[in-house]
Amino acid sequence: MRFAPILLLIFLRVWPVAATILQNGQPREDPYPGQQSPIKLDDSWRNYDAGVPEIAYKGRWDSQHISWWSAPGIKVEFSGNKLALSFGPSTSNGALVAYRIGSLDWRFSNVTADATYQFIGPDDFTDGIDTKSNVFEMRVTNWGIGVQLAGVSVAKDAYITKPTPYKRKVEIIGGSLAGGQYATYETLSSWSFLYGVGLGDAEFTITAYPGVCLADMQCYGGGVHGMTWWWNRASDPGARAHQFYGDNPPAFDNSAEQPADLVFIQMGGNDWRHPNEVPGEKFYQAYVDMVEEIHRVWPKAEIVLMSQWGPFQKVGTEYKSTIQYKDEIIRVYEYFKDLRWTFVHYLNTDGILQHNDINPKNHPTDVGHIKVASHLLQWTRLVLRWELKPTGEVQHGTLYWNDQEGY
């Protein structure tokens, strides 16, 4: 495998998160609440290595406990009134992580390599919050950066245990649209994350990365792997992963994980666009291969083929939506329908978004992501008869839309 220059350009445009977040045209005063500073561990702490079974890893991590893809994270159940995480040398400088207790509001902190950060302290246990047992969750916000977990520390007389996983699991496969590129809090503001959290009682993973094609060896001049290949790899298609593993990224055994009950696929935008312009027949065959591989690994999963929206086009006094590879994706659905694969569904997203729900880079705004997630949640409730059990904050930092009694 080789990395074409244009693909490297896309993947290399990643930097530590310290950006200004605008709301209604004005800078948000505290865009990343919860910043922490490094600490030194002393004998008041009990320390656990990154490999202990009490840590529940979410998303894709490799054998060195390095995070990859979109919104990887951890959950641990802990006792006591403090918790800290230590990060190893392979942590991206200034990586932005989100963290919280239970389903309370997310907070954010930049972290760096070879450092320990205390995320939870005595001040977090006001309002009658018990210190006997709580669940701590951490997520990496950006697909192009990552952390290496070195350990978890709690009070010396406390302990950690692995939280009981939810019985249901969802896998979302996609590119930059599913990954939340250009959204306020990146993947944490994406429709895929909002959907997963919105279900409330389901595990979810987001195997998404900006720039990745579905078709293998067809994009960026050829020689670049597509999702049909990357889905079985631990690391992602980015430049950071290439620096670690070159052309031989570690394999990922999807069958070793909790099997998914539901899989969403939203791909085609990168195959469609210049300079790739993958022919429809090759895209169709890659899609068939992807569905067959998912079914091989998770034979009981429902598989949803989402239509891939494109940019709106101004025609006279109207804006017209576009759908990329519409005929090919419907043809994939009909192919499996003819095989009586009743677990394969087609979900038409046309009409969910309006032209001002898509930002100038052809990606949804925060409101656009919310609309897509909302429609998918209702589709899941009505078609699959899943009950929705939301437990707390979903979209992050949107109180400014309705925080005044009058204007």
mmCIF file of C-alpha atoms in Angstrom, residues 43-390:
data_model
loop_
_atom_site.group_PDB
_atom_site.id
_atom_site.type_symbol
_atom_site.label_atom_id
_atom_site.label_comp_id
_atom_site.label_asym_id
_atom_site.label_seq_id
_atom_site.Cartn_x
_atom_site.Cartn_y
_atom_site.Cartn_z
ATOM 1 C CA ASP A 43 1.526 7.025 47.734
ATOM 2 C CA SER A 44 -2.060 8.260 48.162
ATOM 3 C CA TRP A 45 -2.970 6.581 44.859
ATOM 4 C CA ARG A 46 -3.706 2.996 43.823
ATOM 5 C CA ASN A 47 -2.433 2.372 40.286
ATOM 6 C CA TYR A 48 -3.694 0.022 37.573
ATOM 7 C CA ASP A 49 -1.813 -0.755 34.361
ATOM 8 C CA ALA A 50 -3.493 -0.203 30.990
ATOM 9 C CA GLY A 51 -3.808 -3.933 30.377
ATOM 10 C CA VAL A 52 -5.916 -4.855 33.393
ATOM 11 C CA PRO A 53 -9.313 -6.417 32.634
ATOM 12 C CA GLU A 54 -11.116 -3.833 34.767
ATOM 13 C CA ILE A 55 -10.762 -1.208 32.001
ATOM 14 C CA ALA A 56 -13.459 -1.331 29.300
ATOM 15 C CA TYR A 57 -12.029 -0.046 26.010
ATOM 16 C CA LYS A 58 -14.532 1.511 23.603
ATOM 17 C CA GLY A 59 -13.873 1.777 19.884
ATOM 18 C CA ARG A 60 -10.606 0.702 18.309
ATOM 19 C CA TRP A 61 -7.368 0.386 20.263
ATOM 20 C CA ASP A 62 -4.300 -1.638 19.336
ATOM 21 C CA SER A 63 -2.296 -4.032 21.517
ATOM 22 C CA GLN A 64 -0.180 -1.132 22.819
ATOM 23 C CA HIS A 65 -3.319 0.624 24.096
ATOM 24 C CA ILE A 66 -3.079 3.330 21.429
ATOM 25 C CA SER A 67 -6.403 4.758 20.253
ATOM 26 C CA TRP A 68 -7.468 4.949 16.588
ATOM 27 C CA TRP A 69 -10.405 5.942 14.381
ATOM 28 C CA SER A 70 -13.313 8.070 15.687
ATOM 29 C CA ALA A 71 -14.307 8.599 19.345
ATOM 30 C CA PRO A 72 -12.330 5.766 20.945
ATOM 31 C CA GLY A 73 -12.493 5.799 24.718
ATOM 32 C CA ILE A 74 -12.614 3.931 27.994
ATOM 33 C CA LYS A 75 -15.073 3.325 30.798
ATOM 34 C CA VAL A 76 -14.215 2.273 34.344
ATOM 35 C CA GLU A 77 -16.363 1.866 37.420
ATOM 36 C CA PHE A 78 -14.547 3.231 40.449
ATOM 37 C CA SER A 79 -14.943 3.921 44.144
ATOM 38 C CA GLY A 80 -13.522 6.824 46.089
ATOM 39 C CA ASN A 81 -13.395 10.518 45.312
ATOM 40 C CA LYS A 82 -10.569 10.850 42.808
ATOM 41 C CA LEU A 83 -9.417 9.366 39.522
ATOM 42 C CA ALA A 84 -6.481 10.061 37.216
ATOM 43 C CA LEU A 85 -5.300 8.750 33.858
ATOM 44 C CA SER A 86 -1.679 8.351 32.793
ATOM 45 C CA PHE A 87 -0.770 8.661 29.112
ATOM 46 C CA GLY A 88 2.115 6.952 27.362
ATOM 47 C CA PRO A 89 4.752 8.227 24.914
ATOM 48 C CA SER A 90 2.609 7.582 21.824
ATOM 49 C CA THR A 91 -0.012 10.145 22.884
ATOM 50 C CA SER A 92 -0.460 13.029 20.436
ATOM 51 C CA ASN A 93 0.741 16.350 21.798
ATOM 52 C CA GLY A 94 -2.250 18.357 23.005
ATOM 53 C CA ALA A 95 -4.823 15.661 22.245
ATOM 54 C CA LEU A 96 -8.302 16.806 23.260
ATOM 55 C CA VAL A 97 -10.273 14.321 25.331
ATOM 56 C CA ALA A 98 -13.791 14.559 26.709
ATOM 57 C CA TYR A 99 -14.621 13.056 30.092
ATOM 58 C CA ARG A 100 -17.511 12.754 32.520
ATOM 59 C CA ILE A 101 -18.991 10.849 35.449
ATOM 60 C CA GLY A 102 -22.054 8.792 34.634
ATOM 61 C CA SER A 103 -24.170 10.728 32.170
ATOM 62 C CA LEU A 104 -23.378 14.196 33.511
ATOM 63 C CA ASP A 105 -22.169 16.959 31.204
ATOM 64 C CA TRP A 106 -18.994 16.375 29.250
ATOM 65 C CA ARG A 107 -15.865 18.297 30.133
ATOM 66 C CA PHE A 108 -12.769 18.670 27.991
ATOM 67 C CA SER A 109 -9.035 18.709 28.545
ATOM 68 C CA ASN A 110 -5.942 18.688 26.377
ATOM 69 C CA VAL A 111 -3.424 16.018 27.358
ATOM 70 C CA THR A 112 0.062 15.126 26.242
ATOM 71 C CA ALA A 113 2.518 12.241 26.288
ATOM 72 C CA ASP A 114 4.202 10.850 29.409
ATOM 73 C CA ALA A 115 1.916 12.743 31.760
ATOM 74 C CA THR A 116 -0.793 12.044 34.334
ATOM 75 C CA TYR A 117 -3.978 14.099 34.648
ATOM 76 C CA GLN A 118 -6.451 14.036 37.519
ATOM 77 C CA PHE A 119 -9.911 14.238 35.972
ATOM 78 C CA ILE A 120 -12.022 13.548 39.062
ATOM 79 C CA GLY A 121 -11.567 15.052 42.526
ATOM 80 C CA PRO A 122 -13.496 15.737 45.749
ATOM 81 C CA ASP A 123 -15.224 18.774 44.234
ATOM 82 C CA ASP A 124 -17.073 16.454 41.833
ATOM 83 C CA PHE A 125 -18.975 14.792 44.673
ATOM 84 C CA THR A 126 -21.356 17.527 45.693
ATOM 85 C CA ASP A 127 -25.157 17.400 45.493
ATOM 86 C CA GLY A 128 -25.255 14.094 47.304
ATOM 87 C CA ILE A 129 -23.225 12.089 44.767
ATOM 88 C CA ASP A 130 -22.084 8.888 46.471
ATOM 89 C CA THR A 131 -18.426 7.856 46.351
ATOM 90 C CA LYS A 132 -19.125 4.124 46.648
ATOM 91 C CA SER A 133 -19.426 3.458 42.920
ATOM 92 C CA ASN A 134 -19.462 5.666 39.819
ATOM 93 C CA VAL A 135 -18.652 5.201 36.141
ATOM 94 C CA PHE A 136 -15.970 7.360 34.531
ATOM 95 C CA GLU A 137 -15.891 7.738 30.751
ATOM 96 C CA MET A 138 -13.253 9.302 28.498
ATOM 97 C CA ARG A 139 -13.401 9.812 24.712
ATOM 98 C CA VAL A 140 -10.870 11.138 22.195
ATOM 99 C CA THR A 141 -12.583 13.835 20.126
ATOM 100 C CA ASN A 142 -10.506 13.852 16.916
ATOM 101 C CA TRP A 143 -9.825 10.975 14.514
ATOM 102 C CA GLY A 144 -6.391 12.290 13.470
ATOM 103 C CA ILE A 145 -4.912 12.404 16.965
ATOM 104 C CA GLY A 146 -4.925 9.822 19.713
ATOM 105 C CA VAL A 147 -3.773 8.772 23.130
ATOM 106 C CA GLN A 148 -1.836 5.866 24.538
ATOM 107 C CA LEU A 149 -3.277 4.836 27.865
ATOM 108 C CA ALA A 150 -0.587 3.930 30.397
ATOM 109 C CA GLY A 151 -2.760 3.451 33.453
ATOM 110 C CA VAL A 152 -5.673 4.392 35.690
ATOM 111 C CA SER A 153 -5.231 5.591 39.266
ATOM 112 C CA VAL A 154 -7.732 5.986 42.094
ATOM 113 C CA ALA A 155 -7.514 6.660 45.821
ATOM 114 C CA LYS A 156 -5.336 4.205 47.744
ATOM 115 C CA ASP A 157 -8.314 2.684 49.550
ATOM 116 C CA ALA A 158 -10.463 2.578 46.382
ATOM 117 C CA TYR A 159 -10.735 0.193 43.441
ATOM 118 C CA ILE A 160 -11.902 -0.052 39.843
ATOM 119 C CA THR A 161 -14.111 -2.639 38.152
ATOM 120 C CA LYS A 162 -15.266 -3.142 34.589
ATOM 121 C CA PRO A 163 -18.735 -1.699 33.965
ATOM 122 C CA THR A 164 -21.348 -4.156 32.753
ATOM 123 C CA PRO A 165 -21.677 -3.624 28.986
ATOM 124 C CA TYR A 166 -25.029 -2.887 27.404
ATOM 125 C CA LYS A 167 -26.614 -5.884 25.724
ATOM 126 C CA ARG A 168 -27.029 -4.153 22.345
ATOM 127 C CA LYS A 169 -24.275 -2.821 20.123
ATOM 128 C CA VAL A 170 -24.180 -0.598 17.035
ATOM 129 C CA GLU A 171 -21.324 -0.191 14.551
ATOM 130 C CA ILE A 172 -21.181 2.863 12.275
ATOM 131 C CA ILE A 173 -18.912 2.735 9.217
ATOM 132 C CA GLY A 174 -18.154 5.851 7.217
ATOM 133 C CA GLY A 175 -15.911 8.725 6.238
ATOM 134 C CA SER A 176 -15.782 12.353 7.296
ATOM 135 C CA LEU A 177 -19.575 12.775 7.492
ATOM 136 C CA ALA A 178 -19.885 10.039 10.111
ATOM 137 C CA GLY A 179 -16.650 11.164 11.761
ATOM 138 C CA GLY A 180 -17.906 14.703 12.351
ATOM 139 C CA GLN A 181 -15.292 16.627 10.395
ATOM 140 C CA TYR A 182 -15.722 20.419 10.874
ATOM 141 C CA ALA A 183 -18.334 19.916 13.625
ATOM 142 C CA THR A 184 -17.854 21.913 16.830
ATOM 143 C CA TYR A 185 -16.549 19.066 18.968
ATOM 144 C CA GLU A 186 -15.604 16.879 16.013
ATOM 145 C CA THR A 187 -16.765 13.276 16.442
ATOM 146 C CA LEU A 188 -18.582 14.101 19.681
ATOM 147 C CA SER A 189 -20.781 16.463 17.631
ATOM 148 C CA SER A 190 -21.286 13.987 14.765
ATOM 149 C CA TRP A 191 -24.581 12.357 13.883
ATOM 150 C CA SER A 192 -22.989 8.971 14.551
ATOM 151 C CA PHE A 193 -22.011 9.822 18.132
ATOM 152 C CA LEU A 194 -25.299 11.599 18.810
ATOM 153 C CA TYR A 195 -27.158 8.563 17.531
ATOM 154 C CA GLY A 196 -25.135 6.114 19.623
ATOM 155 C CA VAL A 197 -25.520 8.141 22.807
ATOM 156 C CA GLY A 198 -29.158 8.841 21.991
ATOM 157 C CA LEU A 199 -30.017 5.148 22.068
ATOM 158 C CA GLY A 200 -29.082 5.250 25.729
ATOM 159 C CA ASP A 201 -28.524 1.583 26.452
ATOM 160 C CA ALA A 202 -26.345 0.422 23.571
ATOM 161 C CA GLU A 203 -22.634 0.048 23.019
ATOM 162 C CA PHE A 204 -21.460 1.751 19.841
ATOM 163 C CA THR A 205 -18.307 2.045 17.780
ATOM 164 C CA ILE A 206 -17.554 4.526 14.997
ATOM 165 C CA THR A 207 -15.186 3.148 12.373
ATOM 166 C CA ALA A 208 -14.968 6.348 10.356
ATOM 167 C CA TYR A 209 -12.123 8.464 8.963
ATOM 168 C CA PRO A 210 -12.063 11.528 6.677
ATOM 169 C CA GLY A 211 -10.884 10.830 3.147
ATOM 170 C CA VAL A 212 -11.295 7.061 3.189
ATOM 171 C CA CYS A 213 -12.953 5.414 0.189
ATOM 172 C CA LEU A 214 -15.084 2.303 0.222
ATOM 173 C CA ALA A 215 -13.454 0.736 -2.836
ATOM 174 C CA ASP A 216 -10.037 -0.833 -2.357
ATOM 175 C CA MET A 217 -7.066 0.304 -4.464
ATOM 176 C CA GLN A 218 -9.217 2.678 -6.545
ATOM 177 C CA CYS A 219 -8.645 6.128 -5.029
ATOM 178 C CA TYR A 220 -5.967 8.830 -5.072
ATOM 179 C CA GLY A 221 -4.238 7.426 -8.111
ATOM 180 C CA GLY A 222 -4.626 3.803 -7.063
ATOM 181 C CA GLY A 223 -2.695 1.807 -4.512
ATOM 182 C CA VAL A 224 -4.615 3.212 -1.534
ATOM 183 C CA HIS A 225 -6.693 0.798 0.502
ATOM 184 C CA GLY A 226 -10.404 1.327 1.020
ATOM 185 C CA MET A 227 -12.751 0.528 3.869
ATOM 186 C CA THR A 228 -13.282 -3.000 2.606
ATOM 187 C CA TRP A 229 -9.652 -3.560 3.695
ATOM 188 C CA TRP A 230 -9.360 -1.133 6.622
ATOM 189 C CA TRP A 231 -12.363 -2.537 8.471
ATOM 190 C CA ASN A 232 -10.211 -5.473 9.547
ATOM 191 C CA ARG A 233 -7.324 -3.275 10.750
ATOM 192 C CA ALA A 234 -6.863 -1.794 14.223
ATOM 193 C CA SER A 235 -5.259 1.471 13.133
ATOM 194 C CA ASP A 236 -6.841 3.937 10.726
ATOM 195 C CA PRO A 237 -5.780 5.238 7.260
ATOM 196 C CA GLY A 238 -4.204 8.416 8.663
ATOM 197 C CA ALA A 239 -0.658 9.727 8.571
ATOM 198 C CA ARG A 240 -0.242 9.169 12.323
ATOM 199 C CA ALA A 241 -0.937 5.471 11.892
ATOM 200 C CA HIS A 242 1.397 5.298 8.902
ATOM 201 C CA GLN A 243 4.199 6.742 11.033
ATOM 202 C CA PHE A 244 3.670 3.927 13.529
ATOM 203 C CA TYR A 245 3.038 0.964 11.262
ATOM 204 C CA GLY A 246 3.975 1.907 7.705
ATOM 205 C CA ASP A 247 2.288 -0.370 5.191
ATOM 206 C CA ASN A 248 1.582 -3.145 7.724
ATOM 207 C CA PRO A 249 -1.023 -1.963 10.231
ATOM 208 C CA PRO A 250 -2.048 -4.509 12.871
ATOM 209 C CA ALA A 251 -5.032 -6.717 12.179
ATOM 210 C CA PHE A 252 -8.253 -6.238 14.109
ATOM 211 C CA ASP A 253 -10.418 -9.233 14.942
ATOM 212 C CA ASN A 254 -13.979 -7.943 14.789
ATOM 213 C CA SER A 255 -15.269 -11.375 15.751
ATOM 214 C CA ALA A 256 -13.430 -11.135 19.082
ATOM 215 C CA GLU A 257 -15.480 -8.096 20.057
ATOM 216 C CA GLN A 258 -19.065 -7.977 21.289
ATOM 217 C CA PRO A 259 -21.017 -8.687 18.092
ATOM 218 C CA ALA A 260 -22.951 -5.795 16.621
ATOM 219 C CA ASP A 261 -26.727 -6.045 16.448
ATOM 220 C CA LEU A 262 -26.993 -3.143 14.017
ATOM 221 C CA VAL A 263 -24.549 -1.724 11.453
ATOM 222 C CA PHE A 264 -24.919 1.555 9.556
ATOM 223 C CA ILE A 265 -22.850 2.171 6.428
ATOM 224 C CA GLN A 266 -22.614 5.660 4.984
ATOM 225 C CA MET A 267 -19.945 5.784 2.318
ATOM 226 C CA GLY A 268 -19.385 7.042 -1.206
ATOM 227 C CA GLY A 269 -18.473 10.699 -0.838
ATOM 228 C CA ASN A 270 -14.747 10.145 -1.262
ATOM 229 C CA ASP A 271 -15.192 7.535 -3.995
ATOM 230 C CA TRP A 272 -17.394 10.020 -5.861
ATOM 231 C CA ARG A 273 -15.311 13.176 -5.727
ATOM 232 C CA HIS A 274 -12.314 14.345 -7.734
ATOM 233 C CA PRO A 275 -9.687 12.994 -8.197
ATOM 234 C CA ASN A 276 -11.140 9.552 -7.464
ATOM 235 C CA GLU A 277 -14.412 9.334 -9.382
ATOM 236 C CA VAL A 278 -14.633 5.584 -8.886
ATOM 237 C CA PRO A 279 -16.828 4.016 -11.597
ATOM 238 C CA GLY A 280 -20.271 2.997 -10.415
ATOM 239 C CA GLU A 281 -19.723 -0.694 -11.116
ATOM 240 C CA LYS A 282 -16.566 -0.838 -8.992
ATOM 241 C CA PHE A 283 -18.289 1.052 -6.179
ATOM 242 C CA TYR A 284 -21.253 -1.327 -6.364
ATOM 243 C CA GLN A 285 -19.025 -4.396 -6.118
ATOM 244 C CA ALA A 286 -17.072 -2.918 -3.203
ATOM 245 C CA TYR A 287 -20.340 -2.267 -1.381
ATOM 246 C CA VAL A 288 -21.499 -5.848 -1.931
ATOM 247 C CA ASP A 289 -18.153 -7.093 -0.606
ATOM 248 C CA MET A 290 -18.469 -4.871 2.471
ATOM 249 C CA VAL A 291 -21.944 -6.131 3.326
ATOM 250 C CA GLU A 292 -20.911 -9.750 2.825
ATOM 251 C CA GLU A 293 -17.882 -9.322 5.095
ATOM 252 C CA ILE A 294 -19.957 -7.734 7.846
ATOM 253 C CA HIS A 295 -22.488 -10.555 7.624
ATOM 254 C CA ARG A 296 -19.697 -13.136 7.753
ATOM 255 C CA VAL A 297 -18.352 -11.630 10.977
ATOM 256 C CA TRP A 298 -21.698 -10.724 12.575
ATOM 257 C CA PRO A 299 -24.314 -13.032 11.025
ATOM 258 C CA LYS A 300 -27.135 -11.751 13.257
ATOM 259 C CA ALA A 301 -26.614 -8.034 12.589
ATOM 260 C CA GLU A 302 -29.135 -5.807 10.833
ATOM 261 C CA ILE A 303 -27.251 -3.847 8.143
ATOM 262 C CA VAL A 304 -28.441 -0.417 7.010
ATOM 263 C CA LEU A 305 -27.260 1.155 3.757
ATOM 264 C CA MET A 306 -27.578 4.930 4.132
ATOM 265 C CA SER A 307 -27.799 7.080 1.046
ATOM 266 C CA GLN A 308 -24.869 9.467 0.624
ATOM 267 C CA TRP A 309 -25.924 13.089 0.325
ATOM 268 C CA GLY A 310 -23.908 15.525 -1.744
ATOM 269 C CA PRO A 311 -23.795 19.316 -2.006
ATOM 270 C CA PHE A 312 -26.930 21.299 -2.758
ATOM 271 C CA GLN A 313 -27.171 22.934 -6.166
ATOM 272 C CA LYS A 314 -28.880 26.272 -6.772
ATOM 273 C CA VAL A 315 -31.376 25.958 -9.623
ATOM 274 C CA GLY A 316 -33.204 29.203 -10.287
ATOM 275 C CA THR A 317 -34.832 30.228 -7.034
ATOM 276 C CA GLU A 318 -34.466 26.798 -5.405
ATOM 277 C CA TYR A 319 -31.767 24.626 -3.886
ATOM 278 C CA LYS A 320 -31.779 21.023 -5.106
ATOM 279 C CA SER A 321 -30.275 18.182 -3.098
ATOM 280 C CA THR A 322 -27.970 15.621 -4.672
ATOM 281 C CA ILE A 323 -27.411 11.963 -3.832
ATOM 282 C CA GLN A 324 -24.131 10.277 -4.720
ATOM 283 C CA TYR A 325 -24.168 6.710 -6.076
ATOM 284 C CA LYS A 326 -27.924 6.567 -5.496
ATOM 285 C CA ASP A 327 -28.578 3.941 -8.175
ATOM 286 C CA GLU A 328 -25.622 1.810 -7.096
ATOM 287 C CA ILE A 329 -26.588 1.765 -3.403
ATOM 288 C CA ILE A 330 -30.203 0.903 -4.232
ATOM 289 C CA ARG A 331 -28.896 -1.815 -6.528
ATOM 290 C CA VAL A 332 -26.865 -3.255 -3.622
ATOM 291 C CA TYR A 333 -29.999 -3.316 -1.497
ATOM 292 C CA GLU A 334 -31.998 -5.001 -4.254
ATOM 293 C CA TYR A 335 -29.232 -7.565 -4.789
ATOM 294 C CA PHE A 336 -29.501 -8.737 -1.195
ATOM 295 C CA LYS A 337 -33.282 -8.444 -1.245
ATOM 296 C CA ASP A 338 -33.304 -10.945 -4.113
ATOM 297 C CA LEU A 339 -31.182 -13.243 -1.932
ATOM 298 C CA ARG A 340 -33.831 -12.865 0.800
ATOM 299 C CA TRP A 341 -31.338 -11.180 3.116
ATOM 300 C CA THR A 342 -34.139 -9.436 4.979
ATOM 301 C CA PHE A 343 -31.686 -7.963 7.483
ATOM 302 C CA VAL A 344 -30.304 -5.560 4.841
ATOM 303 C CA HIS A 345 -32.141 -2.215 4.769
ATOM 304 C CA TYR A 346 -31.958 0.911 2.618
ATOM 305 C CA LEU A 347 -32.347 4.245 4.412
ATOM 306 C CA ASN A 348 -32.948 7.245 2.170
ATOM 307 C CA THR A 349 -31.536 10.389 3.816
ATOM 308 C CA ASP A 350 -32.742 12.720 1.060
ATOM 309 C CA GLY A 351 -34.934 15.437 2.547
ATOM 310 C CA ILE A 352 -33.497 15.358 6.067
ATOM 311 C CA LEU A 353 -31.049 18.193 5.416
ATOM 312 C CA GLN A 354 -31.626 21.574 3.804
ATOM 313 C CA HIS A 355 -28.903 23.519 2.045
ATOM 314 C CA ASN A 356 -28.081 25.593 5.133
ATOM 315 C CA ASP A 357 -27.624 22.412 7.192
ATOM 316 C CA ILE A 358 -24.444 21.761 5.210
ATOM 317 C CA ASN A 359 -21.390 23.939 5.747
ATOM 318 C CA PRO A 360 -19.181 25.240 2.917
ATOM 319 C CA LYS A 361 -17.056 22.087 2.994
ATOM 320 C CA ASN A 362 -20.108 19.910 2.216
ATOM 321 C CA HIS A 363 -20.298 18.550 5.760
ATOM 322 C CA PRO A 364 -23.263 18.956 8.126
ATOM 323 C CA THR A 365 -23.390 21.813 10.585
ATOM 324 C CA ASP A 366 -24.031 20.919 14.220
ATOM 325 C CA VAL A 367 -27.754 21.336 13.553
ATOM 326 C CA GLY A 368 -27.454 19.119 10.488
ATOM 327 C CA HIS A 369 -25.843 16.371 12.557
ATOM 328 C CA ILE A 370 -28.625 16.675 15.138
ATOM 329 C CA LYS A 371 -31.284 16.318 12.432
ATOM 330 C CA VAL A 372 -29.683 13.203 10.944
ATOM 331 C CA ALA A 373 -29.264 11.580 14.369
ATOM 332 C CA SER A 374 -32.861 12.398 15.294
ATOM 333 C CA HIS A 375 -34.225 10.801 12.130
ATOM 334 C CA LEU A 376 -32.080 7.701 12.619
ATOM 335 C CA LEU A 377 -33.231 7.309 16.200
ATOM 336 C CA GLN A 378 -36.866 7.397 15.100
ATOM 337 C CA TRP A 379 -36.141 4.991 12.235
ATOM 338 C CA THR A 380 -34.598 2.571 14.721
ATOM 339 C CA ARG A 381 -37.558 2.894 17.069
ATOM 340 C CA LEU A 382 -40.206 2.471 14.378
ATOM 341 C CA VAL A 383 -38.599 -0.083 12.057
ATOM 342 C CA LEU A 384 -36.531 -2.206 14.437
ATOM 343 C CA ARG A 385 -38.781 -1.602 17.467
ATOM 344 C CA TRP A 386 -35.876 -0.624 19.680
ATOM 345 C CA GLU A 387 -36.858 1.373 22.736
ATOM 346 C CA LEU A 388 -34.907 4.592 23.231
ATOM 347 C CA LYS A 389 -33.450 5.057 26.700
ATOM 348 C CA PRO A 390 -31.421 8.286 26.708
#
